[in-house]
Coordinates of C-alpha atoms in Angstrom, one line a residue:
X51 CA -14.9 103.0 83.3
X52 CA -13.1 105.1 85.9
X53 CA -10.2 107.2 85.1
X54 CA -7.1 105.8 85.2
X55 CA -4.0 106.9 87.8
X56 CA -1.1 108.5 87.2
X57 CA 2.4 107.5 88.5
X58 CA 5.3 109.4 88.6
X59 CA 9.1 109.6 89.9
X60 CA 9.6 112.1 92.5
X61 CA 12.9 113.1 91.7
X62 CA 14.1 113.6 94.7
X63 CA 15.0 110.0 94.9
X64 CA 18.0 110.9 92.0
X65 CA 18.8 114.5 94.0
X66 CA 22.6 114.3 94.1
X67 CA 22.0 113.7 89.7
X68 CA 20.9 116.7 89.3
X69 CA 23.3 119.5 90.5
X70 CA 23.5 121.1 86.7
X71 CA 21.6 121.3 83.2
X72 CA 23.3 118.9 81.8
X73 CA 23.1 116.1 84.6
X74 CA 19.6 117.2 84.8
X75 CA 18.8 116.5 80.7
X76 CA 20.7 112.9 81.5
X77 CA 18.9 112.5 84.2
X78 CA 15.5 112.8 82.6
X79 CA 16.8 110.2 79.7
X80 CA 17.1 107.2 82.5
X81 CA 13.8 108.4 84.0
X82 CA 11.8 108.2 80.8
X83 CA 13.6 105.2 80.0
X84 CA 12.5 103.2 83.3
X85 CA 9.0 103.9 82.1
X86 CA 8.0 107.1 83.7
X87 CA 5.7 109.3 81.7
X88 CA 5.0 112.1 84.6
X89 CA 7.5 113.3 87.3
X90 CA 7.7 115.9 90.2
X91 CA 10.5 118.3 90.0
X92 CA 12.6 118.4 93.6
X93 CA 16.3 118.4 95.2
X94 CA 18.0 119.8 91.6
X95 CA 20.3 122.3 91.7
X96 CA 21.6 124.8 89.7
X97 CA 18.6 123.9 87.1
X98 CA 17.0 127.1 85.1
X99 CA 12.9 126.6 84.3
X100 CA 14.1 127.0 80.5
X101 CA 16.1 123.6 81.4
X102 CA 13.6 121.9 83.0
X103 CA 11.1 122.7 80.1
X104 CA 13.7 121.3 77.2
X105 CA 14.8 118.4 79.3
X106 CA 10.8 117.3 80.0
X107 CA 9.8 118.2 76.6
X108 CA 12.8 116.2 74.6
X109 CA 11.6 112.7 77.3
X110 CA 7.9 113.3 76.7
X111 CA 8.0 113.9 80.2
X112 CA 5.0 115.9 81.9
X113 CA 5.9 117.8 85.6
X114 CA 2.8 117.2 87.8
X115 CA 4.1 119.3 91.0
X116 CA 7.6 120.6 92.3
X117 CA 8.7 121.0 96.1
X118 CA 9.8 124.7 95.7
X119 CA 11.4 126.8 98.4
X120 CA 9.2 128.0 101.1
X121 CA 10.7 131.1 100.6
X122 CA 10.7 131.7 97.4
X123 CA 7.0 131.1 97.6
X124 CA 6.4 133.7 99.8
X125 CA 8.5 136.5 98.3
X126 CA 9.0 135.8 94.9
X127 CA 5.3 134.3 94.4
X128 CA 4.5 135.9 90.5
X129 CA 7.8 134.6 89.6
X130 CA 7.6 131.0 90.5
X131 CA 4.1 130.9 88.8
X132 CA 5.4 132.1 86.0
X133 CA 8.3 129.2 86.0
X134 CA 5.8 126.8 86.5
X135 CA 3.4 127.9 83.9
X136 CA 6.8 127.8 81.4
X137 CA 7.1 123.8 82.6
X138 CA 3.4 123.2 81.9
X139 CA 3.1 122.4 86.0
X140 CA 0.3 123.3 88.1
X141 CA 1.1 121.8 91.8
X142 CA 3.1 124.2 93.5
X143 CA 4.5 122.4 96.8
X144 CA 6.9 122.7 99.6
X145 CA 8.4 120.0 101.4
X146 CA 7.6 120.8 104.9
X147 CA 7.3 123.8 107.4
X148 CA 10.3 122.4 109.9
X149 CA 11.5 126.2 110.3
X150 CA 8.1 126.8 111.7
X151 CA 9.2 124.4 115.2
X152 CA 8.8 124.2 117.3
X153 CA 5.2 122.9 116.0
X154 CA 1.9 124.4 118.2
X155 CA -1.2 125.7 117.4
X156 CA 0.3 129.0 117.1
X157 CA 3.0 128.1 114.0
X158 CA 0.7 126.4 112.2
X159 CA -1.7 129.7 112.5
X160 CA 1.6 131.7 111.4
X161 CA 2.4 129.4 108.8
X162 CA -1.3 129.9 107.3
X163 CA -0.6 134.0 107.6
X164 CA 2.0 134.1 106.2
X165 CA 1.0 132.2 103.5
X166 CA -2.0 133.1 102.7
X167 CA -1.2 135.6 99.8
X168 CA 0.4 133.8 97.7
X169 CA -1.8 131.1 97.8
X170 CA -4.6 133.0 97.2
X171 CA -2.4 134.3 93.9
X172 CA -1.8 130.6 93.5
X173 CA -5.2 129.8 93.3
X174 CA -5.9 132.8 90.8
X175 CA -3.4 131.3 88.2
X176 CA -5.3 128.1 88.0
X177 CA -2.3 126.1 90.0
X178 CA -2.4 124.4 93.4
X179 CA -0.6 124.9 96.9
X180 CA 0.2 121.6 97.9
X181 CA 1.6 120.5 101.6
X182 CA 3.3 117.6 102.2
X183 CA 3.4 115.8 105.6
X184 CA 5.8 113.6 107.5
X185 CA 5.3 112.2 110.5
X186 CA 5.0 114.8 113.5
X187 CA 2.0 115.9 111.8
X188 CA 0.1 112.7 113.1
X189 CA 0.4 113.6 116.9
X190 CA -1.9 114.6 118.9
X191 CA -2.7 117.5 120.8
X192 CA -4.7 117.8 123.7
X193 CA -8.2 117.3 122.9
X194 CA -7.7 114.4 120.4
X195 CA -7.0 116.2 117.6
X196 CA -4.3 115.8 114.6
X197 CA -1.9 118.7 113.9
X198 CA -2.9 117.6 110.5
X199 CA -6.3 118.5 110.6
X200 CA -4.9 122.2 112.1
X201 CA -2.5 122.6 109.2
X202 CA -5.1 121.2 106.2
X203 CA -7.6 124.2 108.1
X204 CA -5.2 126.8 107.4
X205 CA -6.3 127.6 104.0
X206 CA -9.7 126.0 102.0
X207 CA -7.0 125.9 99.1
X208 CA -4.5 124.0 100.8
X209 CA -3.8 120.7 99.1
X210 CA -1.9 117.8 100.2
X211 CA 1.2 115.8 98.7
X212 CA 0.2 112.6 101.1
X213 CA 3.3 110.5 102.3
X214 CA 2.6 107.2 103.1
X215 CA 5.5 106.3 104.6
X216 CA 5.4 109.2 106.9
X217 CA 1.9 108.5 107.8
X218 CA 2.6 104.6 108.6
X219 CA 5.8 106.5 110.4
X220 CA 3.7 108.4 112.5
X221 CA 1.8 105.6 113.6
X222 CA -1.4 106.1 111.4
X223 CA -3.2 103.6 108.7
X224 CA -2.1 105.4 105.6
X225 CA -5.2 103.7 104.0
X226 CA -7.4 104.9 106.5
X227 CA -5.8 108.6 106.7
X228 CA -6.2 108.9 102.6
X229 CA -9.7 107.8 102.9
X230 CA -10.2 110.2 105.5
X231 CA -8.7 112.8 103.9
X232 CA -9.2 112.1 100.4
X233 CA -11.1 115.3 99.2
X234 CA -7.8 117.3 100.1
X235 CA -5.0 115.3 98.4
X236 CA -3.8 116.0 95.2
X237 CA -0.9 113.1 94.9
X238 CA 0.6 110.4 96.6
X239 CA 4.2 109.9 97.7
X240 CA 4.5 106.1 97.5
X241 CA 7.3 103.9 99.2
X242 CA 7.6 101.4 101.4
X243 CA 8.9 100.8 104.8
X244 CA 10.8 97.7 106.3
X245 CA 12.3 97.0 109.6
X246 CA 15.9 96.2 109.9
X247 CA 17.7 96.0 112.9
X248 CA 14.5 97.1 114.7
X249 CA 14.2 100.3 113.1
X250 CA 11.7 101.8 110.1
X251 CA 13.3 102.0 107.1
X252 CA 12.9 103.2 103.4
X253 CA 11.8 100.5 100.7
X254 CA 11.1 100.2 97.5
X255 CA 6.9 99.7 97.0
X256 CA 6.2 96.0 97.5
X257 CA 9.4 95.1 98.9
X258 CA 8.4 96.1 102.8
X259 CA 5.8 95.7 104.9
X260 CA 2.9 98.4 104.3
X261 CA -0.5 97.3 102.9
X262 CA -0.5 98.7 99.3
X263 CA -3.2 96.5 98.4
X264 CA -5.5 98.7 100.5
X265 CA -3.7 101.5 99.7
X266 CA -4.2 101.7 96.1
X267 CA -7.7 100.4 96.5
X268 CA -8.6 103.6 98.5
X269 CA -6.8 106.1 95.8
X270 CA -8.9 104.4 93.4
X271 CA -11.7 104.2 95.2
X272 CA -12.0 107.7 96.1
X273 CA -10.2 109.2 92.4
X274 CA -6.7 110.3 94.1
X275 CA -4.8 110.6 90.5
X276 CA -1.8 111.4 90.9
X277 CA 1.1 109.2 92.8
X278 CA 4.8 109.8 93.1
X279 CA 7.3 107.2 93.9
X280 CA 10.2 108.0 95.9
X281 CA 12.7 106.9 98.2
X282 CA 14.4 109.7 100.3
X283 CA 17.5 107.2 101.7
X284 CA 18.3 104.5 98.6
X285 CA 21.2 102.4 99.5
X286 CA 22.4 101.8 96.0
X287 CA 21.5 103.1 92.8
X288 CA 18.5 105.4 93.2
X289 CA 17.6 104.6 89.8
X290 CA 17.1 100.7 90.1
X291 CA 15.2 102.0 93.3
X292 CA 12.7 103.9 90.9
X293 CA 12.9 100.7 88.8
X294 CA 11.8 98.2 91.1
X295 CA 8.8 100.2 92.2
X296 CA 7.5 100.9 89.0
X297 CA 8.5 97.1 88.2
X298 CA 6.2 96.2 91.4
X299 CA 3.1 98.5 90.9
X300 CA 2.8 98.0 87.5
X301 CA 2.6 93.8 87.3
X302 CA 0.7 94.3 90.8
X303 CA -1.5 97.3 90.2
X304 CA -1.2 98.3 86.5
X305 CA -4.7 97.8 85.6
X306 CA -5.6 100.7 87.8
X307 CA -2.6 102.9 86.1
X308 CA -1.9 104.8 82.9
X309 CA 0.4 102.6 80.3

């Protein structure tokens, strides 16, 4: 029997309830409560590693990655290894490379420069360096090409946090992009998109319009572990939003996930 999959909260989704320790620790609680076993750490605030450890470790909570400043990457490297080792994490992400713009062959080249010591010390602690896309990262540069496939070249250790919504944003089959790309993603962000008033917006999974039956099939299909569910822009509580999707994937998909 296969593995099973993983799914997680990307906290993100509950950003503004984690500005301190304490909203952090309570924060954690409702997490663990909704179901959650696994989460990725992003969007807190004033949150010390030594926090995040007692907070995850008092839920039974495991961190599978973080989105952690680009910066702090690049010039504090051993430190933020360190941190993540202390949490028990071994994905260390960043959410985007938008002060690299505007985007061309040449940032993404400088974006792989300059990063390419510390994720060669990444790599050497036994973690990950994980990317994660949105949607300009699915046009297409003269000669047919993806910027995508440019930015996953920059480094053989170069993992991706794969966005679904972005991808269906940017006009691609998310399905079809995870099952080209499958060998380089590391996790999921799941969430759905509907239209309203003409325009994309964000959903919970299963209440919009993508095609998460292929979706999941393809993550199973080709091993893809780990997926994160998260909804950048929640209308109401960001914590029912959390609720609903793991409501929805686990009575639609739980066979293929970890109880």
């Amino acid at each position: 029997m296969s593995e099973k999959m993983i799914l997680g909260a990307q906290l993100y989704t509950v950003r503004d309830f984690m500005k301190n320790e304490e909203d952090f620790a309570r924060t954690m609680d409702k997490i663990a409560a909704i179901g959650y076993k696994y989460v990725q750490v992003s969007g807190i605030g004033a949150v010390s590693p030594e926090a995040i450890k007692k907070a995850v470790d008092d839920t039974g909570l495991k961190v599978i990655l973080t989105h952690t400043s680009a910066d702090r990457i690049l010039k504090e490297t051993d430190k933020v290894i360190e941190e993540h080792t202390l949490f028990g994490c071994d994905g260390i992400g960043i959410g985007g490379i938008f002060n690299y713009k505007p985007f061309t062959l040449e940032s993404f080249k400088r974006f792989a420069d300059d990063f390419a010591p510390a994720i060669e010390k990444i790599k050497k602690a036994g973690k990950k360096f994980l990317y994660h896309n949105h949607k300009f990262e699915f046009e297409r540069i003269p000669g047919g090409n993806l910027y995508l496939e440019y930015i996953m070249n920059a480094s053989p250790d170069l993992m991706l946090t794969f966005d679904t919504y972005w991808a269906q944003a940017g006009g691609a089959d998310p399905a079809a992009a995870i099952e080209k790309y499958a060998d380089k993603i590391f996790t999921t962000h799941l969430k759905d998109m509907r239209i309203i008033n003409d325009a994309q917006v964000m959903a919970e999974v299963g209440e919009g319009n993508m095609n998460f039956d292929t979706i999941i099939e393809v993550c199973k299909k080709h091993g893809i572990k780990y997926h994160m569910v998260e909804q950048d822009i929640v209308p109401a509580d960001p914590f029912d939003s959390l609720a609903i999707s793991y409501k929805n994937i686990m009575e639609r998909y739980g066979e293929y996930f970890e109880k």
